[in-house]
Coordinates of C-alpha atoms (C1' of nucleotides) in Angstrom, one line a residue:
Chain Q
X1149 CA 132.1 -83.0 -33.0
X1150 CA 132.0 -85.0 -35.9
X1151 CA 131.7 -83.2 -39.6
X1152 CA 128.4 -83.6 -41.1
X1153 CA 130.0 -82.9 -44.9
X1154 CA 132.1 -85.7 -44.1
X1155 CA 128.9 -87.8 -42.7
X1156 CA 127.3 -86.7 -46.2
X1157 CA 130.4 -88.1 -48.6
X1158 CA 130.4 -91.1 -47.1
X1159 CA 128.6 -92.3 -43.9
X1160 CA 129.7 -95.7 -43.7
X1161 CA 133.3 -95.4 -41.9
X1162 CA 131.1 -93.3 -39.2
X1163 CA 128.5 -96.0 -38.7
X1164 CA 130.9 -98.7 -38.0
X1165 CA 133.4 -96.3 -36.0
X1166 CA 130.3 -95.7 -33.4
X1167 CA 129.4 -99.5 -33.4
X1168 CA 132.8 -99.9 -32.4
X1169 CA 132.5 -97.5 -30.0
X1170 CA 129.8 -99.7 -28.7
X1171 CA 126.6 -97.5 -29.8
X1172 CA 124.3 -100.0 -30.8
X1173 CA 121.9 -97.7 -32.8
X1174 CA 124.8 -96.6 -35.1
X1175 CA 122.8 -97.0 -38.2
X1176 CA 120.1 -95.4 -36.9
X1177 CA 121.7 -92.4 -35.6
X1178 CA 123.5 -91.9 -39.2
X1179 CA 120.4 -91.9 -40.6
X1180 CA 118.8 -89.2 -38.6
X1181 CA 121.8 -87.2 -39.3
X1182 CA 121.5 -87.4 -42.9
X1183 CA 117.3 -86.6 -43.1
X1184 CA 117.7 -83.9 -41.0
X1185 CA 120.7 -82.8 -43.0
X1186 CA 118.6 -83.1 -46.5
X1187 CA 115.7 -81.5 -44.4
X1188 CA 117.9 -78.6 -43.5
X1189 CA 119.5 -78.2 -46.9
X1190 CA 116.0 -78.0 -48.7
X1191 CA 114.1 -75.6 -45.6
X1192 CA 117.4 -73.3 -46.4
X1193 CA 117.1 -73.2 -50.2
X1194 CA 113.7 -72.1 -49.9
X1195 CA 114.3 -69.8 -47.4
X1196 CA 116.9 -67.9 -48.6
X1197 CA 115.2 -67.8 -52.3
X1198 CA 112.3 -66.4 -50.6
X1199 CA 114.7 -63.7 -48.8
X1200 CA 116.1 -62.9 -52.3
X1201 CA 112.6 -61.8 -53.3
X1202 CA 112.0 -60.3 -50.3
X1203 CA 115.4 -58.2 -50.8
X1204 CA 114.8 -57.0 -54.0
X1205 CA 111.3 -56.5 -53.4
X1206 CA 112.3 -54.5 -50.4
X1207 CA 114.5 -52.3 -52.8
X1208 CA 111.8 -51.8 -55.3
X1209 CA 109.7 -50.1 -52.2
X1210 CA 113.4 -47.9 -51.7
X1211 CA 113.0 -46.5 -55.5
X1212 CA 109.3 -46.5 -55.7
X1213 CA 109.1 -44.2 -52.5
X1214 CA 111.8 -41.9 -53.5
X1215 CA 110.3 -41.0 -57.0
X1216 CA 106.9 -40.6 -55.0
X1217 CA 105.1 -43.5 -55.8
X1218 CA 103.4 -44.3 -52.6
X1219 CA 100.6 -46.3 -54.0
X1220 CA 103.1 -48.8 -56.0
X1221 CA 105.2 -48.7 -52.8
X1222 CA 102.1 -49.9 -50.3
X1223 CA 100.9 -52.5 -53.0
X1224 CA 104.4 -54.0 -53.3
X1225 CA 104.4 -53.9 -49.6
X1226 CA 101.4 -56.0 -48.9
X1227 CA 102.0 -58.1 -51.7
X1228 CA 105.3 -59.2 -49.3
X1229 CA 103.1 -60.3 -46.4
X1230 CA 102.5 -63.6 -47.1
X1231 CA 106.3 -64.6 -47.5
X1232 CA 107.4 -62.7 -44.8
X1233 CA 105.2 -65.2 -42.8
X1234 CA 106.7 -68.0 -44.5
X1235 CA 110.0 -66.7 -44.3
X1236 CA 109.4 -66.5 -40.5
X1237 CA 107.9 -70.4 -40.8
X1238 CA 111.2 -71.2 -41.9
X1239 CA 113.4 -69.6 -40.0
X1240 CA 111.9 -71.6 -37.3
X1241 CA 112.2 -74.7 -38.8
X1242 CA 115.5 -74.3 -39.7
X1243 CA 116.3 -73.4 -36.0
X1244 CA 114.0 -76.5 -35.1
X1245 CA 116.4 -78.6 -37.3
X1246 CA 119.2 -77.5 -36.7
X1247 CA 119.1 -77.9 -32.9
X1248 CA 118.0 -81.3 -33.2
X1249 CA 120.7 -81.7 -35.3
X1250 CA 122.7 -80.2 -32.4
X1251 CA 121.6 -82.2 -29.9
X1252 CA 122.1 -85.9 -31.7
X1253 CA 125.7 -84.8 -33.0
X1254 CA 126.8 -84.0 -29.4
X1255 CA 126.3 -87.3 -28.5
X1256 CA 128.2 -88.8 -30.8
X1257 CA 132.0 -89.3 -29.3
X1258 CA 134.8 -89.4 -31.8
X1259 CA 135.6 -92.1 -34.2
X1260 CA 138.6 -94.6 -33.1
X1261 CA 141.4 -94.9 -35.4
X1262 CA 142.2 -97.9 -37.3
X1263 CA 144.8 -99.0 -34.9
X1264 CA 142.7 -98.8 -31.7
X1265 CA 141.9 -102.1 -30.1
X1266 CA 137.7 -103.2 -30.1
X1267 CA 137.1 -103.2 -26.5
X1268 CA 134.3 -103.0 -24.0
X1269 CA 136.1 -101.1 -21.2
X1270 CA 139.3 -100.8 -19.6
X1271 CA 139.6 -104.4 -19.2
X1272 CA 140.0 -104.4 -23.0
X1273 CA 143.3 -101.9 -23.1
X1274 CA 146.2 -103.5 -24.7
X1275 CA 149.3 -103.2 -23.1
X1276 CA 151.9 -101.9 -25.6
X1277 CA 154.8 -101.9 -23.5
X1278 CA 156.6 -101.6 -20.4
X1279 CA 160.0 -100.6 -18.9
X1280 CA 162.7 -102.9 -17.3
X1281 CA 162.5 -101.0 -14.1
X1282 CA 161.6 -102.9 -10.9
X1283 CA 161.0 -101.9 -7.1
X1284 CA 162.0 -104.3 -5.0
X1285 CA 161.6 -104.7 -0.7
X1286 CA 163.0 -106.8 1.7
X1287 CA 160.5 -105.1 3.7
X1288 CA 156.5 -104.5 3.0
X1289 CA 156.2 -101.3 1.7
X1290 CA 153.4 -99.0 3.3
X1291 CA 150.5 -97.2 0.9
X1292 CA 151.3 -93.4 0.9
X1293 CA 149.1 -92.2 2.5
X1294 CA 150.6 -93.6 5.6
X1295 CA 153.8 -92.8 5.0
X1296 CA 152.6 -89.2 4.0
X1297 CA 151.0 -89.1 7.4
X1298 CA 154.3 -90.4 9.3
X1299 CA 156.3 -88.0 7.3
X1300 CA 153.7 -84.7 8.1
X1301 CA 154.0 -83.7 4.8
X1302 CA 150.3 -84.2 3.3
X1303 CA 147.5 -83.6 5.6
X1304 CA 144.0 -84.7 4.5
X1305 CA 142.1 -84.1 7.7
X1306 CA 143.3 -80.3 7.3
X1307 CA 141.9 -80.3 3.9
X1308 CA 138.9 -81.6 4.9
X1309 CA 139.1 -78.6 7.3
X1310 CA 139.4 -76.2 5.2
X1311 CA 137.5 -77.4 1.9
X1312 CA 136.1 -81.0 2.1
X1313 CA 137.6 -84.5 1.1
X1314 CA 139.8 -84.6 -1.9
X1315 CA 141.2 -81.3 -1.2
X1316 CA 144.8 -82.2 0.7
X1317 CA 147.0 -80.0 2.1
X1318 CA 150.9 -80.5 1.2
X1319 CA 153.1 -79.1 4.1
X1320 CA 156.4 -78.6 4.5
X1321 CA 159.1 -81.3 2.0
X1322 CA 155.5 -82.5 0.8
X1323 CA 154.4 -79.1 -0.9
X1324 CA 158.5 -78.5 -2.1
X1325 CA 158.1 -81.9 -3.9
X1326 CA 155.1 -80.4 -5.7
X1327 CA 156.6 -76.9 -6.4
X1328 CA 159.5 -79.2 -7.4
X1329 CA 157.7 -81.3 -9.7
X1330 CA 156.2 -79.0 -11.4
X1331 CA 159.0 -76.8 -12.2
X1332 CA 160.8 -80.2 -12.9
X1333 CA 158.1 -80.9 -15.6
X1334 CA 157.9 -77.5 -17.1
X1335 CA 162.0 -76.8 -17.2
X1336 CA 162.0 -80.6 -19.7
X1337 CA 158.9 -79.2 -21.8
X1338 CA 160.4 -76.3 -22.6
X1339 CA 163.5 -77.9 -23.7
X1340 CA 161.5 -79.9 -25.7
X1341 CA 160.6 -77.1 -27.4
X1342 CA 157.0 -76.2 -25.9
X1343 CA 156.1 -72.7 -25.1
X1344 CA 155.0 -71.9 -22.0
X1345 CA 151.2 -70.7 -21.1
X1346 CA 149.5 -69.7 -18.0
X1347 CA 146.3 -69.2 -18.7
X1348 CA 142.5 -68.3 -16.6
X1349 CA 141.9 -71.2 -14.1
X1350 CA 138.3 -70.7 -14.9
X1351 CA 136.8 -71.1 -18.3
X1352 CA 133.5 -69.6 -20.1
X1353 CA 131.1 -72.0 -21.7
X1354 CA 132.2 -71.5 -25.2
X1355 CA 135.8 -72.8 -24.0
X1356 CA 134.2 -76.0 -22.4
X1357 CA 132.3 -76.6 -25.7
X1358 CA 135.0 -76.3 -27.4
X1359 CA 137.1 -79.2 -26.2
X1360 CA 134.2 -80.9 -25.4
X1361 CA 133.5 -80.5 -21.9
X1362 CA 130.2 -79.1 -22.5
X1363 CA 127.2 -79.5 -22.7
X1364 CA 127.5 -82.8 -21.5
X1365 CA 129.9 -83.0 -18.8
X1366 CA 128.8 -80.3 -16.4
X1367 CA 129.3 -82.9 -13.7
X1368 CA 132.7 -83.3 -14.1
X1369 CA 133.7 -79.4 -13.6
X1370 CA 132.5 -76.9 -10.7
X1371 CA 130.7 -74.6 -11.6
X1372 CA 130.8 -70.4 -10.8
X1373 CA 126.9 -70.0 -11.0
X1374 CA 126.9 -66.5 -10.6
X1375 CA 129.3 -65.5 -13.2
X1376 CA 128.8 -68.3 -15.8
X1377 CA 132.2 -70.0 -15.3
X1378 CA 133.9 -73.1 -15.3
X1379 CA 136.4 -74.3 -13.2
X1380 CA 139.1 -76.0 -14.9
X1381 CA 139.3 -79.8 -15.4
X1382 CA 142.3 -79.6 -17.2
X1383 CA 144.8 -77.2 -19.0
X1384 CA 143.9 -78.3 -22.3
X1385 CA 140.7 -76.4 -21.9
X1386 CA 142.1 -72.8 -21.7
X1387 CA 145.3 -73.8 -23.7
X1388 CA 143.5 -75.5 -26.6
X1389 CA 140.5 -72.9 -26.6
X1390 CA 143.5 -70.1 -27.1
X1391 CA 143.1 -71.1 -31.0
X1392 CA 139.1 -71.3 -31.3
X1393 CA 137.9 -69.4 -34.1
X1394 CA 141.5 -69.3 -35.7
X1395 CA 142.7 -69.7 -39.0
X1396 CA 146.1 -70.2 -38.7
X1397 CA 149.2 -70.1 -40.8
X1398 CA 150.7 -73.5 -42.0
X1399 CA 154.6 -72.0 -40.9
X1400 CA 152.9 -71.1 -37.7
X1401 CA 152.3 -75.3 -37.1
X1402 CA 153.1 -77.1 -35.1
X1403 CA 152.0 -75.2 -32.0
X1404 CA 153.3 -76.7 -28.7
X1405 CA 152.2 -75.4 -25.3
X1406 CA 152.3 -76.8 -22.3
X1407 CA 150.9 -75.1 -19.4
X1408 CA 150.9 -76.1 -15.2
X1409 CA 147.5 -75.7 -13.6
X1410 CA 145.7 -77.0 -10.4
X1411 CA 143.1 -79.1 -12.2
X1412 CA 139.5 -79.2 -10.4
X1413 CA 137.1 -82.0 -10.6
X1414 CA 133.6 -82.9 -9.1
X1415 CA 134.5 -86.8 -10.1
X1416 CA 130.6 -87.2 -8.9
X1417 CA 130.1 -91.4 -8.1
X1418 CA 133.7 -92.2 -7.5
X1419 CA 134.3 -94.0 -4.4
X1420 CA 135.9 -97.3 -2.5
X1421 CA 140.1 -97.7 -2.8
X1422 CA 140.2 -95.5 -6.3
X1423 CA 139.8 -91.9 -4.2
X1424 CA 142.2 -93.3 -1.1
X1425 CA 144.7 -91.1 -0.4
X1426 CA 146.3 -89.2 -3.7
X1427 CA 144.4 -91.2 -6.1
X1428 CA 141.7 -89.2 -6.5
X1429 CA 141.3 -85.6 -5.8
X1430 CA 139.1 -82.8 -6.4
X1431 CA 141.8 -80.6 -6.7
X1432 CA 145.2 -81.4 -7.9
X1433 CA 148.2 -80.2 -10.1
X1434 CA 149.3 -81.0 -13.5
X1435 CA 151.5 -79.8 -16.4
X1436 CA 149.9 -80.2 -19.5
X1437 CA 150.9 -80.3 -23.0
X1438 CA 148.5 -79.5 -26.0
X1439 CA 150.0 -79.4 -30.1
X1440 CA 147.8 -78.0 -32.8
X1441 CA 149.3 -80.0 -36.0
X1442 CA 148.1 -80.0 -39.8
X1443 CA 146.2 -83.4 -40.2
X1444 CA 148.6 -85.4 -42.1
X1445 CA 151.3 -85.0 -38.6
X1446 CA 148.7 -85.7 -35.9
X1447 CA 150.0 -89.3 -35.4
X1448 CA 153.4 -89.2 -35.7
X1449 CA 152.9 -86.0 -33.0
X1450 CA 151.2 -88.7 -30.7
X1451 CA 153.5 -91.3 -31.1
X1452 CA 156.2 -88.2 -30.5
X1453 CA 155.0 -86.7 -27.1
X1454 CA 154.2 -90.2 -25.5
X1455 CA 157.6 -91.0 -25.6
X1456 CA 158.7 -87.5 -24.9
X1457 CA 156.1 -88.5 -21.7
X1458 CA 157.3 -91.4 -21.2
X1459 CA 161.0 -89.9 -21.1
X1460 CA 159.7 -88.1 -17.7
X1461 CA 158.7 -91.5 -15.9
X1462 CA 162.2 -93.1 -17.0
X1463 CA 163.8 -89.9 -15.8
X1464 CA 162.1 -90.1 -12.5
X1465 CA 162.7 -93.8 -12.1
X1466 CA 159.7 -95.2 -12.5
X1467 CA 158.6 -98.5 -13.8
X1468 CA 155.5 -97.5 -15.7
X1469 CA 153.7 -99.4 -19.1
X1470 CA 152.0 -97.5 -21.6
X1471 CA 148.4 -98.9 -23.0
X1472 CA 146.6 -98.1 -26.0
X1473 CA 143.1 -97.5 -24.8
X1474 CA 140.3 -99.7 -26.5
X1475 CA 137.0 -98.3 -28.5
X1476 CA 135.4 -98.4 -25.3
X1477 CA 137.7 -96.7 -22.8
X1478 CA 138.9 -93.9 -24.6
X1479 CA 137.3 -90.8 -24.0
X1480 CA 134.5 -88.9 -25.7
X1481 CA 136.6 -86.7 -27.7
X1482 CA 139.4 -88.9 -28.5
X1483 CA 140.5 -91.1 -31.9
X1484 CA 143.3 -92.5 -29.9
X1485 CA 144.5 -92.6 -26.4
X1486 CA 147.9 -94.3 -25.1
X1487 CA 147.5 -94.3 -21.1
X1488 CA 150.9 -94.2 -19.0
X1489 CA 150.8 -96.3 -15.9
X1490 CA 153.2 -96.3 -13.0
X1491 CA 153.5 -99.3 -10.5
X1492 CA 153.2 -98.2 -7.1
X1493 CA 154.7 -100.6 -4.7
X1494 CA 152.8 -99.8 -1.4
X1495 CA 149.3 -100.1 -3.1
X1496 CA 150.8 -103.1 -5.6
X1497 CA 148.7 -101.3 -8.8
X1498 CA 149.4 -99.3 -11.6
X1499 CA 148.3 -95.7 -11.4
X1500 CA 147.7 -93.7 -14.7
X1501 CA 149.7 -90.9 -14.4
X1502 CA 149.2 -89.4 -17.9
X1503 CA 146.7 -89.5 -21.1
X1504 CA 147.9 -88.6 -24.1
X1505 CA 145.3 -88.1 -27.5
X1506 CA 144.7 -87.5 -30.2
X1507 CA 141.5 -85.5 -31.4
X1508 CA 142.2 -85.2 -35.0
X1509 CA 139.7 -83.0 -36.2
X1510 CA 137.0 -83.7 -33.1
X1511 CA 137.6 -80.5 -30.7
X1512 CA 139.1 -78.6 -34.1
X1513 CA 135.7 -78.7 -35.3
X1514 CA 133.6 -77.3 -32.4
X1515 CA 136.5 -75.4 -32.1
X1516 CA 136.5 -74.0 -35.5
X1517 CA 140.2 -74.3 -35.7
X1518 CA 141.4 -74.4 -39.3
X1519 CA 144.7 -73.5 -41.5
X1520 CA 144.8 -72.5 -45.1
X1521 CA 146.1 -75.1 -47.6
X1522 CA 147.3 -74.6 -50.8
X1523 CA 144.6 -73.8 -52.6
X1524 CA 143.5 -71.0 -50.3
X1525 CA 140.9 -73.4 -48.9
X1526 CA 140.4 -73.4 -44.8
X1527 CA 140.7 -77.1 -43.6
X1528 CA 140.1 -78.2 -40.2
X1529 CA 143.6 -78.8 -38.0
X1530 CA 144.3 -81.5 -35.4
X1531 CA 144.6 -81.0 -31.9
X1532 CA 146.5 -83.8 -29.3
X1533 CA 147.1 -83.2 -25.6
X1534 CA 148.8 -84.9 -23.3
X1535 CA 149.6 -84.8 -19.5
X1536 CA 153.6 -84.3 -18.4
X1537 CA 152.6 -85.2 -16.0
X1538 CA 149.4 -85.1 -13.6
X1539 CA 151.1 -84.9 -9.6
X1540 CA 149.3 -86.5 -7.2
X1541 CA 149.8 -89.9 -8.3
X1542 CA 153.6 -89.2 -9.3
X1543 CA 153.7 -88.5 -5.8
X1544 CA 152.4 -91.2 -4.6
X1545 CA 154.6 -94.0 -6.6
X1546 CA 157.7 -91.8 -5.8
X1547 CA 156.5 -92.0 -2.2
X1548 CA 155.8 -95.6 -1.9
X1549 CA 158.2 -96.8 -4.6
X1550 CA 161.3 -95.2 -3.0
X1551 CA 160.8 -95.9 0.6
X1552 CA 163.2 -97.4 2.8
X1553 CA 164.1 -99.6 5.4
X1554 CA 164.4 -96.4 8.1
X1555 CA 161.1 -95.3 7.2
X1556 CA 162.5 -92.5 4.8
X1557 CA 162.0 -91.7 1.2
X1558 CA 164.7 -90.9 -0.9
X1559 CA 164.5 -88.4 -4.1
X1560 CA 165.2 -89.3 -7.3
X1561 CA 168.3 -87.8 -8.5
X1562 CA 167.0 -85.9 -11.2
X1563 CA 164.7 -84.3 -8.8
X1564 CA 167.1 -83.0 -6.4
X1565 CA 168.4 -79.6 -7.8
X1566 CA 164.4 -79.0 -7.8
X1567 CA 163.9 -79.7 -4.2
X1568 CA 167.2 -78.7 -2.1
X1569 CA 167.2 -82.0 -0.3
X1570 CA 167.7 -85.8 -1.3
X1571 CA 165.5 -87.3 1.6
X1572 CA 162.1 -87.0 3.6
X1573 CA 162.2 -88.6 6.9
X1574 CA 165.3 -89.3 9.5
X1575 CA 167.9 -91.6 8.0
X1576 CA 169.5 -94.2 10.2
Chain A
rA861 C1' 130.6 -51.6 -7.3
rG862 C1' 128.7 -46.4 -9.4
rA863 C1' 128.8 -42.7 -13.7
rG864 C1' 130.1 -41.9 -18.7
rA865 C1' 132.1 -43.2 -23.6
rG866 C1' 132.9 -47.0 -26.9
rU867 C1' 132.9 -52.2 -29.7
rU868 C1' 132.7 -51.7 -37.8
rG869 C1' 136.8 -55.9 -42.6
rC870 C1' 144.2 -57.9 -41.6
rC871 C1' 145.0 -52.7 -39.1
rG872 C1' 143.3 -47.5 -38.7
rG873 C1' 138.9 -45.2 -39.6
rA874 C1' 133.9 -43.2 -42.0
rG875 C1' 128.9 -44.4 -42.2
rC876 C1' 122.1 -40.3 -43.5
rG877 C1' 116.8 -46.4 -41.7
rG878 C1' 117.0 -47.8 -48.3
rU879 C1' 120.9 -50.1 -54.1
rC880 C1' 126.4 -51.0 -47.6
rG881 C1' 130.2 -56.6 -47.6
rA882 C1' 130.4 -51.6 -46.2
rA883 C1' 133.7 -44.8 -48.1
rC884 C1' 138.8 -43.4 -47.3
rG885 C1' 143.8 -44.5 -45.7
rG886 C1' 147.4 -48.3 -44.5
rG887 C1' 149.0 -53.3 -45.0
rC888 C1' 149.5 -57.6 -48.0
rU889 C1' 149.4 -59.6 -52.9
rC890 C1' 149.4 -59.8 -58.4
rG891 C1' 150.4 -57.0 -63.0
rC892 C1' 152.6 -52.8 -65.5
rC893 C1' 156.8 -49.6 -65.2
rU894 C1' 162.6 -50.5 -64.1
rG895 C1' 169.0 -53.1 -65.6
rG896 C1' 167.2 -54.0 -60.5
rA897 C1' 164.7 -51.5 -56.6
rA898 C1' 161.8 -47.3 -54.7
rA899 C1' 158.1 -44.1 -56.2
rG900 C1' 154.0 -44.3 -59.5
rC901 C1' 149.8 -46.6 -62.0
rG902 C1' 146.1 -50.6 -62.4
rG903 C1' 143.8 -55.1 -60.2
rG904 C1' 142.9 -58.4 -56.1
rU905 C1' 142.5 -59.0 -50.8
rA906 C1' 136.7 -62.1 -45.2
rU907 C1' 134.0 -66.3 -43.2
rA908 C1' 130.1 -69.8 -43.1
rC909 C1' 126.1 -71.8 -45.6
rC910 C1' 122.7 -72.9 -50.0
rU911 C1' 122.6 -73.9 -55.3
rC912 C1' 125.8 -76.7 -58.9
rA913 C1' 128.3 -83.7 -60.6
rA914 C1' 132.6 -80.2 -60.2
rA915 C1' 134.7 -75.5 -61.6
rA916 C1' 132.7 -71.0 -63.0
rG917 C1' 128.6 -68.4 -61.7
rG918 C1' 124.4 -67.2 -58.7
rG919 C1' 122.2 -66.7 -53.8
rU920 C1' 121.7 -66.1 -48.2
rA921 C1' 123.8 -64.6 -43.7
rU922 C1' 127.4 -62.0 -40.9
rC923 C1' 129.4 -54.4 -38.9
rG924 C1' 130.8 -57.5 -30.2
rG925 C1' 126.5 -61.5 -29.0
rG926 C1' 121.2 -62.4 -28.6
rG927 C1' 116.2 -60.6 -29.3
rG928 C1' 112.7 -56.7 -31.3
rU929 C1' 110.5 -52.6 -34.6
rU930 C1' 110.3 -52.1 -40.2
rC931 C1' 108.7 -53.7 -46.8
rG932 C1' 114.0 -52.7 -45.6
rA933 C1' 118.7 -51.9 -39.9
rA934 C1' 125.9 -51.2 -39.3
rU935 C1' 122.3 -47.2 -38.5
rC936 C1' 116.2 -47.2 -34.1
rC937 C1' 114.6 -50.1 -29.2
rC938 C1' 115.6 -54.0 -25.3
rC939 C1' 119.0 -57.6 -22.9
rC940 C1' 124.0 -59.5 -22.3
rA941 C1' 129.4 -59.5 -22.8
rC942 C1' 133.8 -56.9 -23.4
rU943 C1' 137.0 -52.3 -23.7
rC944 C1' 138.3 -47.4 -22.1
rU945 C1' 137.9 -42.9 -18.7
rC946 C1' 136.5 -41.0 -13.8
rU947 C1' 135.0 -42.2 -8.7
rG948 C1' 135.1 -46.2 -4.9
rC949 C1' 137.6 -50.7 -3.2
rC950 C1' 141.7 -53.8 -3.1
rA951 C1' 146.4 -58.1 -3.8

RNA sequence: AGAGAGUUGCCGGAGCGGUCGAACGGGCUCGCCUGGAAAGCGGGUAUACCUCAAAAGGGUAUCGGGGGUUCGAAUCCCCCACUCUCUGCCA
């Protein structure tokens, strides 16, 4: 959520930050802000003047009744009745405001940083870089989910069994590479010096607020009725949410957690060659990372854990590119998102595999997640996640990528002291 | 799931419907004391918002969350959440 005292000092980097976010009514939106803003400031000063009156009033009737007075006390007393009222009138409007207020500012997604590309929608992303690795075939490689099939090892008619579509079930060397995967993924975080969390797979609403998951995106995540919960879209949810409401230590910074959860996600509307096979689930695995920084670090921690992500995908072999999303593409909550593709051969497309962003003081804010600086003074902090890595679609480059002539797939080396074997299918 | 008890500041812990942002103790911190330290003594020690050009100062709100009664609520009433104990159930 963006800071209304920082909409107040100076609204003009906000206005042109949404119009480049492609919100046409920028201006307008500013504006309403701001009135509603003054109109809130001036409903509060007279409100809580009148309360002063009303408090000292209120201990006037205190004295006047213990020394007897009951006639002074009564007169006082009704003398109060017409600002009570209007302390009442106020009190609404100030909830009438400040709702409003509410309701506009959750609307308004984060502001891109200087360095993001202008950009409609993904077609806009500029591609920073890419790796030297290449997959080559003498042969034309099949799409995994056929070679999943072949191998028995991911079984989406038994999914649809058990749950509906996008729900697979990994059997056999299929659900040891996932086990493997993940363990791979959370052994390298840890020597990269994040701290291990396992937290609630299901979230309250103040946690999906928080990050910014609510109250817009109820689509996106399932939903416990009965009990009020969420089921989680992502780690960051739980992980980031540990801090909301903290005020946290400057030598306590940088945090680093990373955390593996299934990840669960309605993805309402999605349909065609996008959900084939692993590359779109409803449910699906991931290792997360999440860093709570002090504001002046924020970047350099993005530029930091993309190539600490990036260090996975080389590690596993893959050839993979990393965008910078544009003003358009970059989600909601995000000042600046660098996507990690991998190139899956059987398919012939790149597959994001990992999103790594930074909030700066976006989900800090909702979050009320601040620090003490040196004056004393609490200060909003910056939060960044990024996924190491999401699963499915690992799998599904590894699978397709590294498939061979025989019809087996080998495993990449670093991989193998996770799984136990080097090889699904029969070799020649 | 049923019955009961509870939820107060960084922690422990008091609190009668009235001057309670909250006794008392501990912690932390500053000052004095000391050659230095301990002890001792004295002071400080929440957050958000409003006012103010800013600082100082002043004000409002906050005692799990929300609503109500009242001139006035940490204290009374209602709803919700959580914690603990006993019973039940269970990986």
């Amino acid at each position: 959520m963006l800071e209304i005292q920082k909409i107040r000092q100076d609204a003009q980097p906000f206005i042109d930050g949404l119009k480049n976010r492609n919100i046409k009514d920028a201006a307008e939106k500013i504006e309403q802000l701001l009135t509603l803003d003054q109109n809130r400031r001036d409903s509060i000063t007279e409100l809580e003047q009148l309360r002063n009156t009303m408090n000292q009033s209120s201990k006037s009737i205190g004295k006047l009744m213990k020394e007897g007075k009951k006639e002074e006390a009564e007169a006082v007393k009704s003398e109060l009745a017409s600002s009570k009222e209007r302390i009442k009138d106020l009190e609404q409007e100030v909830q009438t405001i400040e709702s409003s207020t509410y309701d506009l500012l959750t609307t308004l997604p984060n502001i891109p940083h200087p360095s993001v590309p202008l950009g409609k929608d993904a077609s806009d992303n500029a591609v920073i870089s890419q790796n030297d690795i290449q997959v080559t075939f003498n042969f034309t490689p099949k799409p995994h989910w056929d070679l999943a099939l072949e191998h028995d090892i991911i079984d989406w008619k038994l999914g649809v069994k058990l749950t509906g579509s996008g729900f697979p079930v990994y059997k056999g060397k299929g659900a040891i590479l996932q086990r493997a995967l993940i363990n791979f993924f959370l052994t390298k975080a840890r020597e990269a010096g994040y701290t291990e969390i396992m937290p609630p797979l299901m979230i309250n609403e103040a946690s999906g607020f928080g990050t910014g998951q609510l109250p817009d995106k109820e689509g996106q995540m399932y939903e416990v009725q009965l009990d009020g919960f969420y089921l989680i879209p992502t780690a960051e949810v739980p992980i980031t949410n540990l801090y909301r409401e903290d005020i946290l230590n400057q030598e306590d910074l940088p945090i680093k957690n990373c955390g593996y959860t299934p990840c669960f996600r309605r993805e309402a509307g999605s349909y065609g060659k996008d959900v084939k096979g692993l590359n779109r689930l409803h449910q699906f695995d991931k290792v997360e990372l999440v860093q709570v920084t002090l504001p002046d670090h924020s970047y350099d921690t993005l530029e930091k854990m993309t190539s600490y992500v990036e260090s996975l995908l080389t590690a596993l072999e893959l050839p993979f590119r990393r965008l910078l999303l544009c003003t358009g593409d970059a989600t909601f909550t995000s000042a600046k998102t660098y996507d990690l593709e991998v190139w899956s051969a059987g398919q012939e497309m790149w597959l994001e595999v990992s999103s790594v962003s930074n909030f700066e003081t976006f989900q800090a804010n909702r979050l009320k997640l601040r620090y003490r600086d040196e004056n004393n003074k609490t200060q909003l902090l910056h939060t960044l996640n990024g996924s190491a890595l999401a699963l499915p679609r690992i799998v599904a480059a590894l699978l397709e990528n590294n498939q061979q002539a025989d019809g087996s797939i080998l495993i990449p080396e670093v991989l193998r002291p996770y799984t136990g074997f080097d090889r699904i299918g029969e070799t020649i």
